[in-house]
Amino acid sequence: MNRMVGETYWQRVIFFYIPLFMFLVMLLFPFYWMIQASIKPDRELYNAAMSPFYFRSATFDHFRYLFENTQFLLWMVNTFVIALASTALSVTCGVLAGYSLSRLRYPGSTMLGVSIFVTYLVPPTLLFIPLSRLVNEAGLMDTRWSLVLTYPTILIPFSTWLLMGYFRTIPKELEECARIDGATRWQAFIKVILPLATPGILSAGLFSFTLSWNEFLYALVFISSPENKTVTVGVVSELMIADIYYWGSLMAGALLGSIPIAIIYSFFVEYYVAGLTGGAVKG
Amino acid sequence: MKDDAVKGKPVTEKKGITRREVVKTAGVAGVAAATGVGLFGGTPPAFAQKRTIHYLMDSYFISGAKDVHLAINEEYKKQTGVEVKMEFINQNDLNTRLTAAVEAGAGPDMTVLKWNMPHLFAGGLANHDALLADIDASGYYGFMHDATMVDGVYRALPAYMTPNAWVYRTDIFKELGISPFPETMEDYLSAGKMLKENGTPVGFTLGHTLGDAPANCYTWLWAFGGREVDENQKVMIDSAETRAALEFFREFWNDACDPGGLSYDDGSNNRAMLAGRIAVTCNAASIYYFATRNPDKVPEGLGDNLHHAPLPAGPNGSYGTNQPLSEGIFEHSKQKDVCMEYLKFFRTGDNFEKWFVAMGGQAVGPSPVWEDHPFWETQPALGSIPKMGGYGRSFGYSGPYDRKASEVQAKYIIIDLLALVARGDSADDTIKWAETELKQIYEG
Amino acid sequence: MATSADGILESSNERAGAVGSRPQRSLPALFEKEWVLGYALILPAVIIILGFKAQPFLTGIWLALTDKVVGKPASFVGLDNFTRQLNSPIFLEAVGNTFLYTAVAVGLKSVLGMWLALLLHRKFFLSRAVRASVLLPFIVPTALGALAWLWMFDASYSVFNWAFNWFWNLEISLFGFILKPDFAGMVYIPWLGDGFWAKVSIITVNVWRGLPFFAIMFLAGLQTVPQDLYDAGDIDGVNRWQRFWHITLPSIKPIVVVVLVFSIVLTFADFELVYILTRGGPYNSTHLLGTYAFQLSMGSGNLGEGAAVALYMLPVLAALIVWQLVYLRREDKNE
């Protein structure tokens, strides 16, 4: 779908470039905002009379504060390790369960599916108090394991769900052909369905990673030592102080907290597109 | 809280902590802790060397006081080998953390508690009676005791308070010929009109906030004689006094206040003040502290032009809000005795005093003695702040400041009472709305 | 799991021909039974969810039936926590807000998300960079992204108000003709300080945050639409709209359903964003069931009542999920 048939240059501008540009402005403006807040000196930042769009001088004080007065780097490492581990766990479970629910028929499958999803519906605000008791009884309080093991409760239903939809878009005939050629069910799943589902798995992985990276409530409640905290909780705890906020450093923290994932995404989005051009799905 | 304390005459005979007594008790405790005797019941001191207590606290924005606190911890470690591990979090998350800690029976050993939190979390806090006997808190303000004593048992150690006052721009007030700061509501209204015409209105916090909005709204209601309940927690909101308060507020809001006030969070009024957009707002000493310590970050000379005053008197007088803070040790902590020794150590010698001075007016002492501390003379701009303990009331007045009063606060009912009137609703409808909610809390 | 699976594969390869003709006791043969494989694959997910979610969930339901307050033992009160909510104006307002918030936010996200996905589906200069950067709002931690918006909506520092004022007071003229006069005066929009505008604001932030998720999921779906369907359409001479409505949309319907249901669930139970921006204010005009439940549980320790309010969300969401499951199964049978 590289071009629209019979599209003129002006149609392309009106129907394509202008809307795309508007979307980009709407989605990215807050980031421009964060950048300028994070490098503007406080004197200009807090001057309401000055145009908020430009600045006379730039400073790295806000970033310096982040690194010198907080354990920001350590938080980043924690967040990364926790997000990676919980994503791996969740996507593995999600792929298996998603395939099971979307392609296999067995007694009670609907019930199982519904119950997985229904627990997903329970708002975390209801769960986190009883869950903190459980985490404590398991001896996981104030450890990174507490998050690695509890995030999958949010991520598995999500991954399962996503992948169920994805498995569904893969023609059933492909699997049936493989079976006729003598493959076992398991082989057909591993060798035929899984490779085709790569984009879906990748999205599930990326989104799970993002959700764990951004999670706030469990990280706030289960982790108490400053050296075990995650980026979001660390930044909010140590920079939103009483009724004076450190805006510059807060925004600096928000930016640095998103850049690593943005890099991962920019790498995988290409893979994501490339993985789809194989054409098997379209065949 | 009884009425006689409100009038500014706290019912205390003994004048708070005397320095010598504190030194005596804590000195003994310090020696005991240092040798490990009495604390660990004969365990070798080597064991004591490794001990750590975990202290949860909302973040210091006053860095000087944080430094003093950490220095005291360092000194304590030197003397006893016990390390005090501080965990600083955002004040809005404190309740969440405490709820989880109490329900899970795990987490920090001790915590800072705001307002009546000792009542809310009593089920998970240790008995502090022995500690209070050692510290001698008999001279503390009555509300300090009320906040920490639950069913006859102290669940926390009263520490200090952070009162709100009306911080205003002396330069703008002088320019408009408003001097001194209005003392009656009528004067406040006419001053407010001039301020608003000047483009620097009153910043009245009506958002859903933890600190400033309740401080604004409850005191306004009280100044006109309104109250949510009587002494027996019978709902009293539907009264002529409440109506008067709301009608007057409607005029005040429309003619004198920054319409953005409906969106203020606890930090917005600070920002508006520091930006020079408003000329007066109700806040703790933090605006003044920030402006004087960071002259390079605020409009020129702002720090020299701030002063603090109490709320102008309404038909029923002028009140502040008590905002007592206390320190509590969790029942689940395995080191309750160490925590208690640490709390005593904090009040040993001039430790507490050094810290109090470093707080720069954000902290007001727990007893009336501190109102006369020499520190206040160095900070004349803090105006009424040191005396605010004398005429504060607790939230939930005139009932006890218990969980139900907290529920009213958590549902922001008194704040929305004023906010709905600011929106333009009739006083009758608003009062009816509030009464329905209040009745459900207190009588349902 | 993976290593043992490889072993199974190898051994089953050797007798692949035998499968189906002769009953086997080994694992690969057992996996040939649809129900065995079905249960085996769903087991890991069930174990984790049962282990860490079932008990807290049941505890949550139990809490809602008690007068539990923090730190005190609970006693059973039946449905009292549920019925008393029905008399509370704040609760009823939160219910209304939640439905409105979900409907408007999800509606906007799906329409705009589909539009954006169709744009991103085309090849153009820098298309990869654009696809990656569009995801930024979804990547930035919600709590921190919401703080940036809080600053943009601030009563004193709102950049929007600054920009509107600048434009309002700007005179634009061309060769001496005044195209836009300087409307003297102030423009002031109380972004978070007015019932209507506060709703607009929180919905804006929700859409900003959720749009990339919709767009990228729809984009993934678009990639699976077979090109020959479009080629056939081109031969029939369909226009842009028909092409979308009759070819694209039906092809990606399963993904659309999944994304919609997922987003409705998340938006309906949203809490963090509103908690940071307004905490339900002003005058409860932005209170959602999620924020109200949280406020009850945390603000005054009424865990039982808070749980009841949170559970009010469940039937609506559960109906949605069941509908989705039934839908997916039915589609399956139609194939």
CSV table of N, CA and C in Angstrom, one decimal, chain B residues 92 95-96 99 102-103 120-121 123 208 258-260 262-265 268 271-272 275 277 403 406-407 410-413 416 419-420 423 433 436-437 440-441 444, chain C residues 68-72 84 87-90 150-151 154-157 188 192-193 275 278-284 287 292 294-296 298-303 305:
chain,number,residue,atom,x,y,z
B,92,ASN,N,1.9,13.4,49.4
B,92,ASN,CA,0.7,12.9,49.0
B,92,ASN,C,0.6,11.4,49.0
B,95,ASN,N,-0.1,8.5,53.1
B,95,ASN,CA,-1.2,7.7,53.5
B,95,ASN,C,-1.2,6.3,52.9
B,96,THR,N,-0.9,6.3,51.6
B,96,THR,CA,-0.8,5.0,50.8
B,96,THR,C,0.2,4.1,51.4
B,99,THR,N,-0.9,2.9,54.9
B,99,THR,CA,-2.0,1.9,54.9
B,99,THR,C,-1.4,0.5,54.5
B,102,VAL,N,0.7,-0.9,57.5
B,102,VAL,CA,-0.1,-1.3,58.6
B,102,VAL,C,-0.8,-2.6,58.3
B,103,GLU,N,-1.4,-2.7,57.1
B,103,GLU,CA,-2.1,-3.8,56.6
B,103,GLU,C,-1.2,-5.1,56.4
B,120,LEU,N,-6.0,7.4,62.6
B,120,LEU,CA,-6.3,6.6,61.4
B,120,LEU,C,-5.5,5.3,61.5
B,121,PHE,N,-4.3,5.3,61.9
B,121,PHE,CA,-3.4,4.2,61.8
B,121,PHE,C,-3.1,3.6,63.2
B,123,GLY,N,-4.3,1.2,64.8
B,123,GLY,CA,-4.2,-0.2,64.9
B,123,GLY,C,-2.9,-0.8,64.6
B,208,HIS,N,-8.8,20.1,45.1
B,208,HIS,CA,-8.7,19.0,46.1
B,208,HIS,C,-7.3,18.8,46.5
B,258,ASP,N,-8.5,35.1,42.6
B,258,ASP,CA,-8.0,34.5,41.3
B,258,ASP,C,-8.9,33.4,40.9
B,259,PRO,N,-9.6,33.5,39.8
B,259,PRO,CA,-10.5,32.4,39.4
B,259,PRO,C,-9.7,31.0,39.2
B,260,GLY,N,-8.4,31.1,39.0
B,260,GLY,CA,-7.7,29.9,38.9
B,260,GLY,C,-7.6,29.1,40.2
B,262,LEU,N,-9.7,27.6,41.8
B,262,LEU,CA,-10.4,26.3,41.8
B,262,LEU,C,-9.6,25.2,41.3
B,263,SER,N,-8.5,25.5,40.6
B,263,SER,CA,-7.6,24.5,40.1
B,263,SER,C,-6.3,24.3,41.0
B,264,TYR,N,-6.2,25.2,42.0
B,264,TYR,CA,-4.9,25.1,42.8
B,264,TYR,C,-4.7,23.8,43.4
B,265,ASP,N,-3.5,23.2,43.2
B,265,ASP,CA,-3.1,22.1,44.1
B,265,ASP,C,-2.2,22.8,45.2
B,268,SER,N,0.3,25.2,43.6
B,268,SER,CA,-0.1,26.3,42.7
B,268,SER,C,-0.1,27.6,43.3
B,271,ARG,N,3.4,28.8,43.4
B,271,ARG,CA,3.9,29.3,42.1
B,271,ARG,C,3.3,30.6,41.7
B,272,ALA,N,2.0,30.8,42.0
B,272,ALA,CA,1.4,32.1,41.6
B,272,ALA,C,2.0,33.2,42.4
B,275,ALA,N,5.4,33.9,41.2
B,275,ALA,CA,5.4,34.5,39.9
B,275,ALA,C,4.9,36.0,40.0
B,277,ARG,N,1.8,36.8,40.5
B,277,ARG,CA,0.5,36.9,39.9
B,277,ARG,C,-0.6,37.2,41.0
B,403,ARG,N,-11.6,9.5,62.8
B,403,ARG,CA,-11.6,9.0,61.5
B,403,ARG,C,-12.8,9.6,60.7
B,406,SER,N,-11.8,12.8,59.4
B,406,SER,CA,-10.8,12.6,58.3
B,406,SER,C,-11.6,12.2,57.0
B,407,GLU,N,-12.7,11.5,57.1
B,407,GLU,CA,-13.4,11.1,56.0
B,407,GLU,C,-14.0,12.3,55.3
B,410,ALA,N,-11.2,13.7,53.5
B,410,ALA,CA,-10.8,12.9,52.3
B,410,ALA,C,-11.8,13.1,51.2
B,411,LYS,N,-13.1,13.4,51.5
B,411,LYS,CA,-14.1,13.6,50.5
B,411,LYS,C,-14.2,15.1,50.1
B,412,TYR,N,-13.3,15.9,50.7
B,412,TYR,CA,-13.2,17.3,50.4
B,412,TYR,C,-14.6,18.0,50.5
B,413,ILE,N,-15.4,17.7,51.5
B,413,ILE,CA,-16.7,18.2,51.6
B,413,ILE,C,-16.7,19.7,51.9
B,416,ASP,N,-15.5,21.6,48.9
B,416,ASP,CA,-16.4,21.7,47.8
B,416,ASP,C,-17.6,22.6,48.2
B,419,ALA,N,-16.4,25.6,47.0
B,419,ALA,CA,-16.1,25.6,45.6
B,419,ALA,C,-17.4,25.6,44.8
B,420,LEU,N,-18.4,24.9,45.3
B,420,LEU,CA,-19.7,24.9,44.6
B,420,LEU,C,-20.3,26.3,44.6
B,423,ARG,N,-18.7,28.3,42.1
B,423,ARG,CA,-19.1,28.0,40.7
B,423,ARG,C,-20.4,28.8,40.4
B,433,TRP,N,-26.5,19.6,49.8
B,433,TRP,CA,-25.6,18.6,49.3
B,433,TRP,C,-24.6,18.1,50.3
B,436,THR,N,-26.2,16.0,53.1
B,436,THR,CA,-26.4,14.6,52.8
B,436,THR,C,-25.1,13.8,53.0
B,437,GLU,N,-24.0,14.3,52.5
B,437,GLU,CA,-22.7,13.6,52.6
B,437,GLU,C,-22.3,13.5,54.0
B,440,GLN,N,-24.2,11.0,56.1
B,440,GLN,CA,-23.9,9.6,55.8
B,440,GLN,C,-22.6,9.2,56.5
B,441,ILE,N,-21.7,10.2,56.7
B,441,ILE,CA,-20.4,9.9,57.4
B,441,ILE,C,-20.6,9.8,58.9
B,444,GLY,N,-24.7,7.9,59.4
B,444,GLY,CA,-25.2,6.7,58.7
B,444,GLY,C,-24.4,5.5,59.1
C,68,LYS,N,-14.3,-3.0,57.3
C,68,LYS,CA,-12.9,-2.9,57.5
C,68,LYS,C,-12.3,-1.5,57.4
C,69,VAL,N,-11.6,-1.1,58.5
C,69,VAL,CA,-10.8,0.1,58.4
C,69,VAL,C,-9.4,-0.3,58.7
C,70,VAL,N,-8.5,0.6,58.2
C,70,VAL,CA,-7.1,0.2,58.3
C,70,VAL,C,-6.6,-0.1,59.7
C,71,GLY,N,-5.9,-1.2,59.9
C,71,GLY,CA,-5.3,-1.6,61.2
C,71,GLY,C,-6.3,-2.2,62.2
C,72,LYS,N,-7.6,-2.4,61.8
C,72,LYS,CA,-8.6,-2.9,62.7
C,72,LYS,C,-9.2,-4.2,62.2
C,84,ARG,N,-25.1,2.0,50.6
C,84,ARG,CA,-25.0,3.4,51.1
C,84,ARG,C,-24.4,4.3,50.0
C,87,ASN,N,-26.8,6.6,48.0
C,87,ASN,CA,-27.4,7.8,48.5
C,87,ASN,C,-26.3,8.9,48.5
C,88,SER,N,-25.1,8.6,48.0
C,88,SER,CA,-24.1,9.6,48.0
C,88,SER,C,-24.0,10.4,46.7
C,89,PRO,N,-24.2,11.7,46.7
C,89,PRO,CA,-24.1,12.5,45.5
C,89,PRO,C,-22.7,12.4,44.9
C,90,ILE,N,-21.7,12.3,45.7
C,90,ILE,CA,-20.3,12.3,45.2
C,90,ILE,C,-20.1,11.0,44.4
C,150,LEU,N,0.4,19.0,33.9
C,150,LEU,CA,0.0,19.8,35.1
C,150,LEU,C,0.7,21.2,35.0
C,151,TRP,N,1.9,21.2,34.6
C,151,TRP,CA,2.6,22.5,34.4
C,151,TRP,C,2.1,23.3,33.2
C,154,ASP,N,-1.1,24.9,34.4
C,154,ASP,CA,-1.0,25.6,35.7
C,154,ASP,C,-1.7,27.0,35.6
C,155,ALA,N,-2.3,27.4,36.7
C,155,ALA,CA,-3.1,28.6,36.7
C,155,ALA,C,-2.2,29.8,36.4
C,156,SER,N,-0.9,29.8,36.7
C,156,SER,CA,0.0,30.9,36.5
C,156,SER,C,0.8,30.7,35.2
C,157,TYR,N,1.2,29.5,34.9
C,157,TYR,CA,2.2,29.3,33.9
C,157,TYR,C,1.6,28.6,32.6
C,188,TYR,N,-8.4,34.0,29.4
C,188,TYR,CA,-8.0,33.1,30.5
C,188,TYR,C,-8.9,31.9,30.5
C,192,LEU,N,-7.9,23.6,34.7
C,192,LEU,CA,-8.3,22.5,35.7
C,192,LEU,C,-9.2,23.1,36.7
C,193,GLY,N,-9.6,24.4,36.5
C,193,GLY,CA,-10.4,25.1,37.5
C,193,GLY,C,-11.8,25.3,37.2
C,275,TYR,N,-5.6,11.5,39.4
C,275,TYR,CA,-5.1,11.7,40.8
C,275,TYR,C,-4.0,12.8,40.8
C,278,THR,N,-6.0,16.4,39.1
C,278,THR,CA,-7.0,17.2,39.9
C,278,THR,C,-7.4,16.5,41.2
C,279,ARG,N,-7.1,15.3,41.4
C,279,ARG,CA,-7.6,14.5,42.6
C,279,ARG,C,-9.1,14.6,42.6
C,280,GLY,N,-9.7,14.7,41.5
C,280,GLY,CA,-11.2,14.7,41.5
C,280,GLY,C,-11.8,16.1,41.5
C,281,GLY,N,-11.0,17.1,41.8
C,281,GLY,CA,-11.6,18.4,41.8
C,281,GLY,C,-11.6,19.1,40.5
C,282,PRO,N,-12.1,20.3,40.3
C,282,PRO,CA,-12.8,21.0,41.3
C,282,PRO,C,-14.3,20.5,41.5
C,283,TYR,N,-14.7,20.6,42.7
C,283,TYR,CA,-16.1,20.1,43.2
C,283,TYR,C,-16.4,18.8,42.5
C,284,ASN,N,-15.5,17.8,42.6
C,284,ASN,CA,-15.8,16.4,42.2
C,284,ASN,C,-16.1,16.3,40.7
C,287,HIS,N,-13.9,13.5,39.4
C,287,HIS,CA,-13.8,12.3,40.2
C,287,HIS,C,-14.2,11.1,39.4
C,292,TYR,N,-12.1,7.9,43.3
C,292,TYR,CA,-12.9,8.0,44.5
C,292,TYR,C,-12.7,6.8,45.5
C,294,PHE,N,-10.0,5.1,45.7
C,294,PHE,CA,-8.6,5.3,46.2
C,294,PHE,C,-8.7,6.3,47.4
C,295,GLN,N,-9.4,7.4,47.2
C,295,GLN,CA,-9.5,8.5,48.2
C,295,GLN,C,-10.1,7.9,49.4
C,296,LEU,N,-11.2,7.1,49.3
C,296,LEU,CA,-11.9,6.6,50.4
C,296,LEU,C,-10.9,5.6,51.2
C,298,MET,N,-7.5,5.4,51.1
C,298,MET,CA,-6.3,5.9,51.6
C,298,MET,C,-6.5,7.2,52.4
C,299,GLY,N,-7.5,8.0,52.0
C,299,GLY,CA,-7.6,9.3,52.7
C,299,GLY,C,-8.1,9.1,54.1
C,300,SER,N,-9.0,8.2,54.3
C,300,SER,CA,-9.5,8.0,55.7
C,300,SER,C,-9.5,6.5,56.1
C,301,GLY,N,-8.8,5.7,55.4
C,301,GLY,CA,-8.6,4.3,55.8
C,301,GLY,C,-9.9,3.4,55.8
C,302,ASN,N,-10.9,3.9,55.1
C,302,ASN,CA,-12.1,3.1,54.9
C,302,ASN,C,-12.0,2.0,53.8
C,303,LEU,N,-11.2,1.0,54.1
C,303,LEU,CA,-10.9,0.0,53.1
C,303,LEU,C,-12.1,-0.7,52.6
C,305,GLU,N,-15.3,0.3,52.4
C,305,GLU,CA,-16.1,1.1,51.5
C,305,GLU,C,-15.4,1.4,50.2
